[in-house]
Short mmCIF file of C-alpha atoms in Angstrom, two decimals:
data_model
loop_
_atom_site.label_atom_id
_atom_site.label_comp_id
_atom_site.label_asym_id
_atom_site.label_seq_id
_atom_site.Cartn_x
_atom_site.Cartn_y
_atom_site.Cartn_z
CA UNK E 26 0.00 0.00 0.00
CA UNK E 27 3.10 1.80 1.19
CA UNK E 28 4.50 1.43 -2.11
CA UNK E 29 1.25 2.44 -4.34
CA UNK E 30 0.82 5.64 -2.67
CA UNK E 31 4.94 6.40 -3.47
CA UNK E 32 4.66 5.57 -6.63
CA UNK E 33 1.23 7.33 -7.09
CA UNK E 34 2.90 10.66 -5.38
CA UNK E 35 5.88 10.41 -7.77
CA UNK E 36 3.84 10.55 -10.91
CA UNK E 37 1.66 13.50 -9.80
CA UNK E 38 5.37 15.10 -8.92
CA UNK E 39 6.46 14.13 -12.74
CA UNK E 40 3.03 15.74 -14.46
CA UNK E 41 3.33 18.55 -12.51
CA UNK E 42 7.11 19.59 -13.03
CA UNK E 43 6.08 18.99 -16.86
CA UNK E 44 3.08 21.45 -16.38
CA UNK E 45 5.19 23.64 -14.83
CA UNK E 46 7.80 23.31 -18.33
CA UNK E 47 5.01 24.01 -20.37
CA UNK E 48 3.45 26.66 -18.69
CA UNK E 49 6.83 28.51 -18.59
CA UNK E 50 7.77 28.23 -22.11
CA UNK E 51 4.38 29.17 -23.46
CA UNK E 52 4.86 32.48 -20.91
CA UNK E 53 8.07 33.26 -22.98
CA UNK E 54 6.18 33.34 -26.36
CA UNK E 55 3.68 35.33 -25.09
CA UNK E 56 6.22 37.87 -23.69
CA UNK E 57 8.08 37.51 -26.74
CA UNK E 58 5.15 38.54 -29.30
CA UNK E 59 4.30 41.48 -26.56
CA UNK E 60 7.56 43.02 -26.89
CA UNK E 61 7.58 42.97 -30.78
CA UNK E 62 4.46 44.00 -30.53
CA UNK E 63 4.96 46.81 -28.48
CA UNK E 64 8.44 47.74 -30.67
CA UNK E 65 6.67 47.65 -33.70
CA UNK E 66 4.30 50.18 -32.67
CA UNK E 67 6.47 52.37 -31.32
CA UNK E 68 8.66 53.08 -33.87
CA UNK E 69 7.60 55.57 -35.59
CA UNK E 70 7.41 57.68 -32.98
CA UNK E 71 10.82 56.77 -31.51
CA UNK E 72 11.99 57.61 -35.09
CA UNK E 73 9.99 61.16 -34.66
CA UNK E 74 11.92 61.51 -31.21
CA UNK E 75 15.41 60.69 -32.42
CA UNK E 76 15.11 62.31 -36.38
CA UNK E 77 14.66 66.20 -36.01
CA UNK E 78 12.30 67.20 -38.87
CA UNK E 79 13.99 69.52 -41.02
CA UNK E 80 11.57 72.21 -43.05
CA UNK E 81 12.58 73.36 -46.33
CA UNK E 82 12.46 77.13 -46.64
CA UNK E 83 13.62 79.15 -49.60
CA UNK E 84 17.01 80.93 -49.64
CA UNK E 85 16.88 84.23 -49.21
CA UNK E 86 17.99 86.91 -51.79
CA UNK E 87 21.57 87.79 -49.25
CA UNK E 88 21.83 84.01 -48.80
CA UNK E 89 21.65 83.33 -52.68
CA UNK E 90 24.45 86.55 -53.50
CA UNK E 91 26.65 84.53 -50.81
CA UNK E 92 25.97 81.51 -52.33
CA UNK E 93 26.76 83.12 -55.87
CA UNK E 94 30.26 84.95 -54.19
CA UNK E 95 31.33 82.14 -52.89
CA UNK E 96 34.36 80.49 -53.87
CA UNK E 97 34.09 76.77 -55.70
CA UNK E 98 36.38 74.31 -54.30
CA UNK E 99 40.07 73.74 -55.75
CA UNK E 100 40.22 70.53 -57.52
CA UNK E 101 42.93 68.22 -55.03
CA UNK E 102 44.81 66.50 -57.43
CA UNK E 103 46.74 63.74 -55.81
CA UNK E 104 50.15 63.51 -58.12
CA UNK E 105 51.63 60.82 -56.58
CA UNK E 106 48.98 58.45 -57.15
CA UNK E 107 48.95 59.36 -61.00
CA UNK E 108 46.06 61.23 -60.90
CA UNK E 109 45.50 64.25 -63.25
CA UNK E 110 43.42 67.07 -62.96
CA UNK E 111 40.25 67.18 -65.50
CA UNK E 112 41.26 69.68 -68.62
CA UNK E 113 38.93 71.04 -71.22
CA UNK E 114 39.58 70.61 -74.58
CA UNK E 115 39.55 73.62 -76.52
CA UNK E 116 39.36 72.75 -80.58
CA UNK E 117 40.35 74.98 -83.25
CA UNK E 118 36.67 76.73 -84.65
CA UNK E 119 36.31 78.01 -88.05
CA UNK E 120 34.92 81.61 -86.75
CA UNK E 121 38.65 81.54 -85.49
CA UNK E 122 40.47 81.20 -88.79
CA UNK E 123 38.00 83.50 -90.61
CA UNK E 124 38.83 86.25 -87.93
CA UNK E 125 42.35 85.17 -88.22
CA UNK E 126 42.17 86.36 -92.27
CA UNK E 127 40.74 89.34 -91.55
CA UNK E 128 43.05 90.35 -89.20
CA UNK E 129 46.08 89.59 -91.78
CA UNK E 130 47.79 86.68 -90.13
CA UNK E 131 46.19 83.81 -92.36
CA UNK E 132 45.62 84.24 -95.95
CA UNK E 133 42.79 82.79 -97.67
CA UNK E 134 42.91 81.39 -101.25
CA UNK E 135 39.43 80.02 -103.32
CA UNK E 136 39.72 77.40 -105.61
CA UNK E 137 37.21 74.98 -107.48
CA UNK E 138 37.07 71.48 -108.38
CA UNK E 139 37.87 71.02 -111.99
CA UNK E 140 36.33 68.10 -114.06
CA UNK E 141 37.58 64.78 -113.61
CA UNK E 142 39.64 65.84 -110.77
CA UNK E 143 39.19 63.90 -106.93
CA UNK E 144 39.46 66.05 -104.21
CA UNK E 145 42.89 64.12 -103.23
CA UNK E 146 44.05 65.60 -106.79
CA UNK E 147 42.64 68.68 -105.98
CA UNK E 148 44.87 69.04 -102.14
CA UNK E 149 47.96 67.90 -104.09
CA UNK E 150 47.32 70.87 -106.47
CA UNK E 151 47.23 72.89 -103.47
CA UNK E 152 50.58 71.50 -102.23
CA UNK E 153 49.02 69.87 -99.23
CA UNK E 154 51.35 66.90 -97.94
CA UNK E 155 50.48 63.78 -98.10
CA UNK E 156 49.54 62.93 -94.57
CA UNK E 157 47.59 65.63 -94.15
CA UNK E 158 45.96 64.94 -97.73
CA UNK E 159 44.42 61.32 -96.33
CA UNK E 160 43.25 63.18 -92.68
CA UNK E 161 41.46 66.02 -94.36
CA UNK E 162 39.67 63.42 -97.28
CA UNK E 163 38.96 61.01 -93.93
CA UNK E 164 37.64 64.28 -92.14
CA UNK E 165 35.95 65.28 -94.95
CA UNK E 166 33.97 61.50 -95.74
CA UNK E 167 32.75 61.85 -92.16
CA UNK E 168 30.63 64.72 -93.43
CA UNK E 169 29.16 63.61 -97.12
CA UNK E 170 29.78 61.28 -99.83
CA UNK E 171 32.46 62.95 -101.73
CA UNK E 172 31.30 60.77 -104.84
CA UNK E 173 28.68 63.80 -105.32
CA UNK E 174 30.55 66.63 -104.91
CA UNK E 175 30.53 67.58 -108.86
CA UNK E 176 33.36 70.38 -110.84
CA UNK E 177 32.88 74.14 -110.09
CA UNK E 178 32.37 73.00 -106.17
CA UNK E 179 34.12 76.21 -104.71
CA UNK E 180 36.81 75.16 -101.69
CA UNK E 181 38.27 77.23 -99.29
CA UNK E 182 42.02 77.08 -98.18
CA UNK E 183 43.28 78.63 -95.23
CA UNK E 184 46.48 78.84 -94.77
CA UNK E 185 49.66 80.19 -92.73
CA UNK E 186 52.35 80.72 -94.62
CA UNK E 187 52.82 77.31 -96.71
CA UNK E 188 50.94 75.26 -94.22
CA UNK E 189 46.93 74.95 -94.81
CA UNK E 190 45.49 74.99 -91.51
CA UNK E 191 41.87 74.43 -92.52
CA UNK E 192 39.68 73.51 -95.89
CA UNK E 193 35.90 74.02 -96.17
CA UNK E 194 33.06 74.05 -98.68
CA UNK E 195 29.78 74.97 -98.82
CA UNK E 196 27.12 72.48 -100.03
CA UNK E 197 24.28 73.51 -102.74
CA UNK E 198 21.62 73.01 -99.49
CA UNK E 199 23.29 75.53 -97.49
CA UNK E 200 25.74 73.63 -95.15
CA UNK E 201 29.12 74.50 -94.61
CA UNK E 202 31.74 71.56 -94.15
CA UNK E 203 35.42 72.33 -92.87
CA UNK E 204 38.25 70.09 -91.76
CA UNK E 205 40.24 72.52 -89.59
CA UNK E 206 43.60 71.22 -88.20
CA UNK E 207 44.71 71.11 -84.07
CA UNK E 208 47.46 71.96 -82.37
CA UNK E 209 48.53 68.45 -81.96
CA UNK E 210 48.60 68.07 -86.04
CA UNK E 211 45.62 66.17 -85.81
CA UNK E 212 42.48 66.98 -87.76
CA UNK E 213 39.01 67.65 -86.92
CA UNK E 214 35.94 67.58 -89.40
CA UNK E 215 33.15 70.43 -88.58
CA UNK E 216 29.47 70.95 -90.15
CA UNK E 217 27.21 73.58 -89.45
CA UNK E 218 24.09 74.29 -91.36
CA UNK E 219 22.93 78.12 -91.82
CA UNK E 220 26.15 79.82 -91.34
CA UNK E 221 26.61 81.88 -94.24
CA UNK E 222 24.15 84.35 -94.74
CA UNK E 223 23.25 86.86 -97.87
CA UNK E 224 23.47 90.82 -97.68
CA UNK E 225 23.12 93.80 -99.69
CA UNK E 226 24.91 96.94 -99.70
CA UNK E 227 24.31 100.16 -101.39
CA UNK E 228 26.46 102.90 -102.21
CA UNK E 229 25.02 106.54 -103.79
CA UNK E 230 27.07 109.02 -104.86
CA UNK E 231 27.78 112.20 -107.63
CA UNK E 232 29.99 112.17 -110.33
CA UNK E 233 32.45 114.73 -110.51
CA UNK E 234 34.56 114.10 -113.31
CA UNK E 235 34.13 110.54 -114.53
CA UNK E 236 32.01 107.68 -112.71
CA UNK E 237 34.91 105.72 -112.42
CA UNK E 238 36.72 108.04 -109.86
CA UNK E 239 33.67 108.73 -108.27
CA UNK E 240 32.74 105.31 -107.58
CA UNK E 241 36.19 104.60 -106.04
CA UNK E 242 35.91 107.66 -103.99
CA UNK E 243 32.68 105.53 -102.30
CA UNK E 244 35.06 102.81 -101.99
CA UNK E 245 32.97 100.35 -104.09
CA UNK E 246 35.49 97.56 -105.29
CA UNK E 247 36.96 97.22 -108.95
CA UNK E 248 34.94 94.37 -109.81
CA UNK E 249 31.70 95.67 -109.31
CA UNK E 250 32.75 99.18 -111.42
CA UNK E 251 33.42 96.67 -114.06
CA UNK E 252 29.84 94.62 -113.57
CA UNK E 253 28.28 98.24 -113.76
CA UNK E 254 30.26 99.50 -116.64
CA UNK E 255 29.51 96.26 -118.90
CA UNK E 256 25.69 96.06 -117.89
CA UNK E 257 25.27 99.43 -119.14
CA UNK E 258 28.04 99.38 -121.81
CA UNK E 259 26.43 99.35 -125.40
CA UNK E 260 23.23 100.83 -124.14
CA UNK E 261 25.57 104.60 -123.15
CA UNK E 262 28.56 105.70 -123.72
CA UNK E 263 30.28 106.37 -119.90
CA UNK E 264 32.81 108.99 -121.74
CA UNK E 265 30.04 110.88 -123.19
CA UNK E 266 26.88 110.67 -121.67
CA UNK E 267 27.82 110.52 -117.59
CA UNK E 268 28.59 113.93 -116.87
CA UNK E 269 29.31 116.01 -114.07
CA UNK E 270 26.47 116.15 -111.72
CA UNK E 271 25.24 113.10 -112.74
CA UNK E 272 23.93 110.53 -109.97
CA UNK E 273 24.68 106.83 -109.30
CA UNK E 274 22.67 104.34 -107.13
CA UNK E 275 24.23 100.67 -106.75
CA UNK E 276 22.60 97.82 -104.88
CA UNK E 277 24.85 94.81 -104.88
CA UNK E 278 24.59 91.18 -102.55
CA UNK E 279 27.59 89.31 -100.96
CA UNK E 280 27.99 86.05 -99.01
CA UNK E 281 29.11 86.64 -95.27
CA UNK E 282 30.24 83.87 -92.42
CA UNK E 283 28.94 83.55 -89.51
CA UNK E 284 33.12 84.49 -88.66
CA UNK E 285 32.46 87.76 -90.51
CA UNK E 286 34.65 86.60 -93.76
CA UNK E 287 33.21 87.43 -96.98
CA UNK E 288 33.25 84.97 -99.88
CA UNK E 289 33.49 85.50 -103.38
CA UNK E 290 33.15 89.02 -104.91
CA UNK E 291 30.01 91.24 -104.64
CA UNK E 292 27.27 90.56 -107.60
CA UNK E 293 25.38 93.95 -108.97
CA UNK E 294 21.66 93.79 -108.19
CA UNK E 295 21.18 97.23 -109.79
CA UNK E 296 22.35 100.41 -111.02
CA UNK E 297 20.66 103.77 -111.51
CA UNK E 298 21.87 106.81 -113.25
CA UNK E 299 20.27 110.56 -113.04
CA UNK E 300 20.53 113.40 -114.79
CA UNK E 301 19.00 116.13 -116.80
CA UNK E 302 19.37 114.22 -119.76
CA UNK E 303 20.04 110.54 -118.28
CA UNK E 304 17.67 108.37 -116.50
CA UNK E 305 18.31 104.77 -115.86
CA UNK E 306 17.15 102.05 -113.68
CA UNK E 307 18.33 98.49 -113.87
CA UNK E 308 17.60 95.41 -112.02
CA UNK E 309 19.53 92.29 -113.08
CA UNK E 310 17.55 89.11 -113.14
CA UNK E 311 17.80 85.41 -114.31
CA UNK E 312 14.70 84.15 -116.29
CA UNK E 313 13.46 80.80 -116.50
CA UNK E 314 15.98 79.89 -119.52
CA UNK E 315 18.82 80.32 -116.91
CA UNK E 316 20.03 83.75 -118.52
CA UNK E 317 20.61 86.70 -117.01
CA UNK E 318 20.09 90.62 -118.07
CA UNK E 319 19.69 94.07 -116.81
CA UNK E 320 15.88 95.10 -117.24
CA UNK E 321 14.12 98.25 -116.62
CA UNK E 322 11.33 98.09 -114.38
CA UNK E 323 8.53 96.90 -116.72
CA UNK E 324 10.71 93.62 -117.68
CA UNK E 325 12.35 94.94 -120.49
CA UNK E 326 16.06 94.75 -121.51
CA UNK E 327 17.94 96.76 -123.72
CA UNK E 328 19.45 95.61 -127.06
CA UNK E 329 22.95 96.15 -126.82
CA UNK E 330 26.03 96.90 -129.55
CA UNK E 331 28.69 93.92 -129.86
CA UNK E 332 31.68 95.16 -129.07
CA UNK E 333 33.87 95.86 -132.40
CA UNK E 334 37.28 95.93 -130.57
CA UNK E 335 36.99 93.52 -128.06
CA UNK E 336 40.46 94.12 -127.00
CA UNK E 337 41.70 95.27 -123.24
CA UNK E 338 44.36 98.26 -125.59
CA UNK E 339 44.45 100.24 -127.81
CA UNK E 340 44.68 98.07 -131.06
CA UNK E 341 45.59 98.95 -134.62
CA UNK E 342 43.07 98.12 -137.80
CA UNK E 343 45.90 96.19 -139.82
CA UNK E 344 43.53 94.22 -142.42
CA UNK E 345 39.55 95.40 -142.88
CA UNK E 346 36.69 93.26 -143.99
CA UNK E 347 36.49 92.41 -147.46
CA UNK E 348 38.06 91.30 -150.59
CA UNK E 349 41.79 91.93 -149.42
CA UNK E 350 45.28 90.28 -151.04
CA UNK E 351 46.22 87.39 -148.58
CA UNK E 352 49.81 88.80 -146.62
CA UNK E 353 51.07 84.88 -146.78
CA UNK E 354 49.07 83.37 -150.36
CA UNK E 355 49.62 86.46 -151.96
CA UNK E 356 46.31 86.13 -154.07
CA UNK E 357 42.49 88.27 -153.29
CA UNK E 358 40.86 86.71 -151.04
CA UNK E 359 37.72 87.39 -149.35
CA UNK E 360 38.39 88.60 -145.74
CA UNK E 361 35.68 87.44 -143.31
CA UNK E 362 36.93 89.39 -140.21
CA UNK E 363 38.78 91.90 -139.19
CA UNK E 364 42.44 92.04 -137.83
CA UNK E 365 43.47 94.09 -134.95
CA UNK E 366 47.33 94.32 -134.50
CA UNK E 367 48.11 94.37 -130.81
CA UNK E 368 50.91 92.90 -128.38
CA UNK E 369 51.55 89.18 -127.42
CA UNK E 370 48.97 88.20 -124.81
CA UNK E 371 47.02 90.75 -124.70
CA UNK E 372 43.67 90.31 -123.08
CA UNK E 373 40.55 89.39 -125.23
CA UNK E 374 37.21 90.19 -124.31
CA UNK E 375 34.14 88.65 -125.49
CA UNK E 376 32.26 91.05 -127.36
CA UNK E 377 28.80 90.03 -125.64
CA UNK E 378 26.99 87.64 -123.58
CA UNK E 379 27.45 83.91 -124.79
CA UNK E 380 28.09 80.63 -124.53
CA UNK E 381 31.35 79.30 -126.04
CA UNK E 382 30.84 76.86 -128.89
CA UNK E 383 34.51 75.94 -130.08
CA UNK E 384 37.56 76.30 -128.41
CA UNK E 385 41.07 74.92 -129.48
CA UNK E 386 43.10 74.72 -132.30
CA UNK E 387 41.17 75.43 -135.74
CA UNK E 388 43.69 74.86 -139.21
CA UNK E 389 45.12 78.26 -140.16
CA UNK E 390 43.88 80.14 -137.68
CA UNK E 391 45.67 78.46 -135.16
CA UNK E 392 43.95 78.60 -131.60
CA UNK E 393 40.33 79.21 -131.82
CA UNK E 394 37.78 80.57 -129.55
CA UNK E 395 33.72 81.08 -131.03
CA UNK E 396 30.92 82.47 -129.21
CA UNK E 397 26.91 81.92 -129.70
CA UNK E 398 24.63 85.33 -128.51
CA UNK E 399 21.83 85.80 -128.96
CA UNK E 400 19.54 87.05 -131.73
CA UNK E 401 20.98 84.63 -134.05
CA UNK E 402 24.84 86.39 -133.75
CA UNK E 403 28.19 84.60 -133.53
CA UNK E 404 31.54 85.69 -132.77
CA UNK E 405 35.18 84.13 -133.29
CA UNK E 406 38.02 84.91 -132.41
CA UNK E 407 41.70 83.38 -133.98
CA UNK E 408 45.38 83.65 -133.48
CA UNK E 409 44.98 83.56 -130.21
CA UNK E 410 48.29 82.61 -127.78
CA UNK E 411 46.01 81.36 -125.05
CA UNK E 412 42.96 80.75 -123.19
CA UNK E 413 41.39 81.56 -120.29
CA UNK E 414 42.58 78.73 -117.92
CA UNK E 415 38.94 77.64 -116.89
CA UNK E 416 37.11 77.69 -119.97
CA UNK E 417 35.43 75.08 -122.06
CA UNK E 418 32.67 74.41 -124.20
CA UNK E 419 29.63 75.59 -123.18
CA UNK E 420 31.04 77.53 -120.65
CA UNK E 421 28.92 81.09 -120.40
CA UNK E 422 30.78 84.30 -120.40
CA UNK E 423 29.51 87.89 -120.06
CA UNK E 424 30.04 91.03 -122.62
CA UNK E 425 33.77 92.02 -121.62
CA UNK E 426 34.75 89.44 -119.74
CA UNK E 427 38.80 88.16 -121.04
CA UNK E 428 38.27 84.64 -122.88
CA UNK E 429 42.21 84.71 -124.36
CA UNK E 430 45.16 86.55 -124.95
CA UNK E 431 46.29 87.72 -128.62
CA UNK E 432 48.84 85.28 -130.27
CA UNK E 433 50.21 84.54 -133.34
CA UNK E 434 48.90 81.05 -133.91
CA UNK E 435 47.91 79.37 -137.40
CA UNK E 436 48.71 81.75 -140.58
CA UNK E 437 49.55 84.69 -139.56
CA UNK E 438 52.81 87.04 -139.87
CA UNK E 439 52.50 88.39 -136.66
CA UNK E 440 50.65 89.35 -133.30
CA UNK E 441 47.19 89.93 -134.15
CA UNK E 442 43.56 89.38 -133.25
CA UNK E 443 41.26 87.97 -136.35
CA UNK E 444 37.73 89.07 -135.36
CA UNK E 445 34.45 87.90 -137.05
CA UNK E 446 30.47 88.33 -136.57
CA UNK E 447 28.55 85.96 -138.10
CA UNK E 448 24.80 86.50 -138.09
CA UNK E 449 22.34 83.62 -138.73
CA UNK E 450 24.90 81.76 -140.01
CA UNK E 451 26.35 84.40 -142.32
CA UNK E 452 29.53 86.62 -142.07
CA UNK E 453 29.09 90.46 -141.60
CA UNK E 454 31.11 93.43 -140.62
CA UNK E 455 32.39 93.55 -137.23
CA UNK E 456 32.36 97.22 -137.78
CA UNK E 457 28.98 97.05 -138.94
CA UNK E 458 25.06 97.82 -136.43
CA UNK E 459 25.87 94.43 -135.13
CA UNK E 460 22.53 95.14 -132.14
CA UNK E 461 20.70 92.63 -130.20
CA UNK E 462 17.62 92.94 -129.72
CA UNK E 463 15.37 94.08 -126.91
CA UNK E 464 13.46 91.68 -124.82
CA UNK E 465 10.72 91.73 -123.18
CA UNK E 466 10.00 89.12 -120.05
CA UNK E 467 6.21 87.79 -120.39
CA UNK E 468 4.06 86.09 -117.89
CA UNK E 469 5.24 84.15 -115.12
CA UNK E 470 8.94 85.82 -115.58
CA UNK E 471 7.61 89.11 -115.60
CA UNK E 472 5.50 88.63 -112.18
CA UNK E 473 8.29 86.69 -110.37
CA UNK E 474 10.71 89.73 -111.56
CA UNK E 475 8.65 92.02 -110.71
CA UNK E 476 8.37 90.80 -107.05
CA UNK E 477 11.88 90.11 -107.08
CA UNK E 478 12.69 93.66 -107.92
CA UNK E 479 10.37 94.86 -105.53
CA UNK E 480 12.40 94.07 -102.56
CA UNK E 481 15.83 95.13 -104.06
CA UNK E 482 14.85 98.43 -104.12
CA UNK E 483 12.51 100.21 -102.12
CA UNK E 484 11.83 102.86 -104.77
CA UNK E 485 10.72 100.38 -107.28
CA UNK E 486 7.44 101.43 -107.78
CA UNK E 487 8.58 104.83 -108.61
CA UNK E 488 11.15 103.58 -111.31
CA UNK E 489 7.73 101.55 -112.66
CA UNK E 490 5.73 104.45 -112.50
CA UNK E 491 8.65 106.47 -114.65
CA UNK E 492 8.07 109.98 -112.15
CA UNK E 493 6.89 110.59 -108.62
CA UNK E 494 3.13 111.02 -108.98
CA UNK E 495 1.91 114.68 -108.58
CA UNK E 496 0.41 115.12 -104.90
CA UNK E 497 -3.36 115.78 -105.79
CA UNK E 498 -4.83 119.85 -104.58
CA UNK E 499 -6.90 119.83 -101.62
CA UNK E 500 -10.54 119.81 -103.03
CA UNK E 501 -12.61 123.12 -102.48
CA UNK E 502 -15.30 122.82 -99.50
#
């Protein structure tokens, strides 16, 4: 009995030391999910107790000047690690070298692209070495095919002294493409759309003696006294008819970079002469056909004389038109021209606006240069010692403009100029009426000249009307 109640007592001691066990461990979870519990939600506002809350504010106009004055940071460069300090690159812009020319310490030379020629050809021409020749066509392919650049393409070389430092071109839509060359010898292609812009200039002025001195006195360059002087030459006589008191007006456009360079020489938009006796307004315009004339302001150009001693001197009549006996065949001979003795290589003008037909050599009259005008006329021109270097068929050329230089070439016993006229298809004097005609633009040409002409010159409607209309009388109440 003794024993049953023992071992009775010592299993109720066993249960409850494992109630006991239990009990405690299940106390230790419970404590356990009360203190995250109670973590969990305090932590925000622990966080709100520890964290200041800062408020954004703007700066104030004193704080912002500070900010402004105050000075950035030097950059630590640590050399004996190898490090470097950051440098900016500075590149060689085309603004630069344009400056550069017109200050006088680069020098600027144009030049085209001839037919048949590469533009490699075209830098060896130029005396450009050869490893800079394959950088600048490399530089250059990185900006357009250079398959479709096509001859008369106008390139620019810039150069100091010997070396070119730079080449550029401008593109038929307007861009302008450089390779410009760095310090380092290396260089750099450049493309910029929009950079060369189109002005006008106008000079006015009185002639005291002869137009020629007065329009230097205005400072307006050779070339465009020599554009004015041909587009009215044939139509007056400048030694005549411009006299003293007599007024000028010329309107003429250039190209200018965005670096303040000017390219190419100024072209004449128009010329206006006054006097008592003189009055003259011209507005030159290319028609539909692609050629261009000097028209008044109702569309109409003057007929003008061919000139019938296109020489740039004084030259001697040595053989007239006509039956004549041949200097060298010593039999009559029907002359078709007439020669004008003058020195070796002097300049020959085309006696008006054309297109060359022939040039070369031509039998017995050696080298040969003819003309088509218009109105059915012709001109040659033989014996010559030369050409022009960039002339070839179909080539257009303006009255008084030098196509050659006087030779001896062919037949001939000495320095002379054998000039003919040949008018739908037949020879006549050179001496002779030889006129073109007037012409009149019609139509669309007429309205898109018209417009044109308009904003050339602001008096335009005047020079249309002929006078200044008379201000009407006040009307009587």
């Amino acid at each position: 009995m003794n024993l049953k109640n023992t071992l009775q007592k010592t299993s109720d001691r066993i249960r409850l030391a494992r109630l006991k066990e239990h009990l405690k461990k299940r106390q230790s979870s419970i404590a356990l999910l009360l203190m995250f519990a109670i973590c969990a939600g305090s932590f925000p506002f622990l966080m709100r107790c520890s964290v200041p809350q800062v408020q954004k504010t703007e700066p104030t106009p004193e704080i912002e000047e500070q900010l402004e004055q105050a000075p950035l940071p030097e950059e630590i460069v640590h050399e004996d690690l190898g490090d470097e300090p950051v440098v900016k690159e500075a590149h060689v812009s085309l603004n630069e070298l344009e400056q550069r020319v017109q200050l006088g310490e680069l020098k600027m030379k144009m030049t085209q692209l001839d037919k048949g020629e590469s533009v490699l050809t075209l830098l060896s021409r130029e005396d450009v070495p050869t490893s800079e020749r394959v950088q600048i066509v490399d530089g250059l392919e990185l900006l357009i095919n250079l398959r479709t650049l096509r001859p008369g393409m106008q390139f620019i070389f810039f150069k100091d002294g010997p070396d070119v430092v730079g080449v550029s071109l401008m593109t038929k839509d307007g861009e302008t493409l450089a390779v410009l060359r760095e310090a380092d010898g290396s260089w750099t292609p450049f493309s910029h759309t929009g950079r060369v812009e189109t002005k006008t200039i106008r000079w006015q002025g009185t002639v005291e003696t002869n137009f020629s001195k007065a329009a230097q006195k205005q400072d307006i360059p050779e070339s465009l006294i020599s554009q004015v002087t041909n587009a009215l030459d044939g139509e007056i006589d400048f030694s005549s008819d411009i006299q003293k008191g007599t007024e000028f007006d010329i309107i003429a456009e250039f190209k200018q970079t965005e670096g303040g360079l000017e390219i190419g020489a100024k072209q004449l938009l128009f010329v206006g002469l006054k006097s008592s006796s003189l009055q003259i307004n011209r507005y030159a315009y290319t028609a539909q056909d692609g050629t261009t004339a000097f028209y008044n302001a109702r569309g109409k150009s003057i007929g003008k004389q061919l000139l019938k001693r296109p020489l740039k001197a004084k030259a001697r009549l040595s053989s007239a038109y006509g039956k004549r006996k041949h200097p060298i065949l010593k039999y009559e001979i029907f002359h078709k021209g007439v020669d004008l003795a003058a020195p070796k290589n002097t300049p020959v003008m085309a006696a008006a606006d054309g297109v060359i037909t022939s040039i070369g050599r031509k039998g017995s009259y050696g080298k040969y240069i003819s003309i088509r005008h218009a109105d059915g006329y012709q001109t040659a021109y033989a014996h010559l010692n030369g050409y022009r270097a960039d002339l070839k068929v179909k080539s257009k050329v303006k009255r008084g403009e030098v196509i050659g230089y006087v030779g001896s070439t062919g037949r001939s016993t000495g320095p002379h100029l054998h000039f003919e006229v040949i008018k739908n298809k037949k020879v006549v004097n050179p001496f002779g009426n030889n006129k073109t005609a007037d012409h009149q633009l019609k139509g669309f040409d007429l309205e898109q000249f018209q417009f044109w002409a308009e904003t050339v010159h602001p008096d335009f409607k005047q020079h249309l009307a002929g006078k200044i209309p008379p201000v009407p009388g006040p009307k009587p109440f």
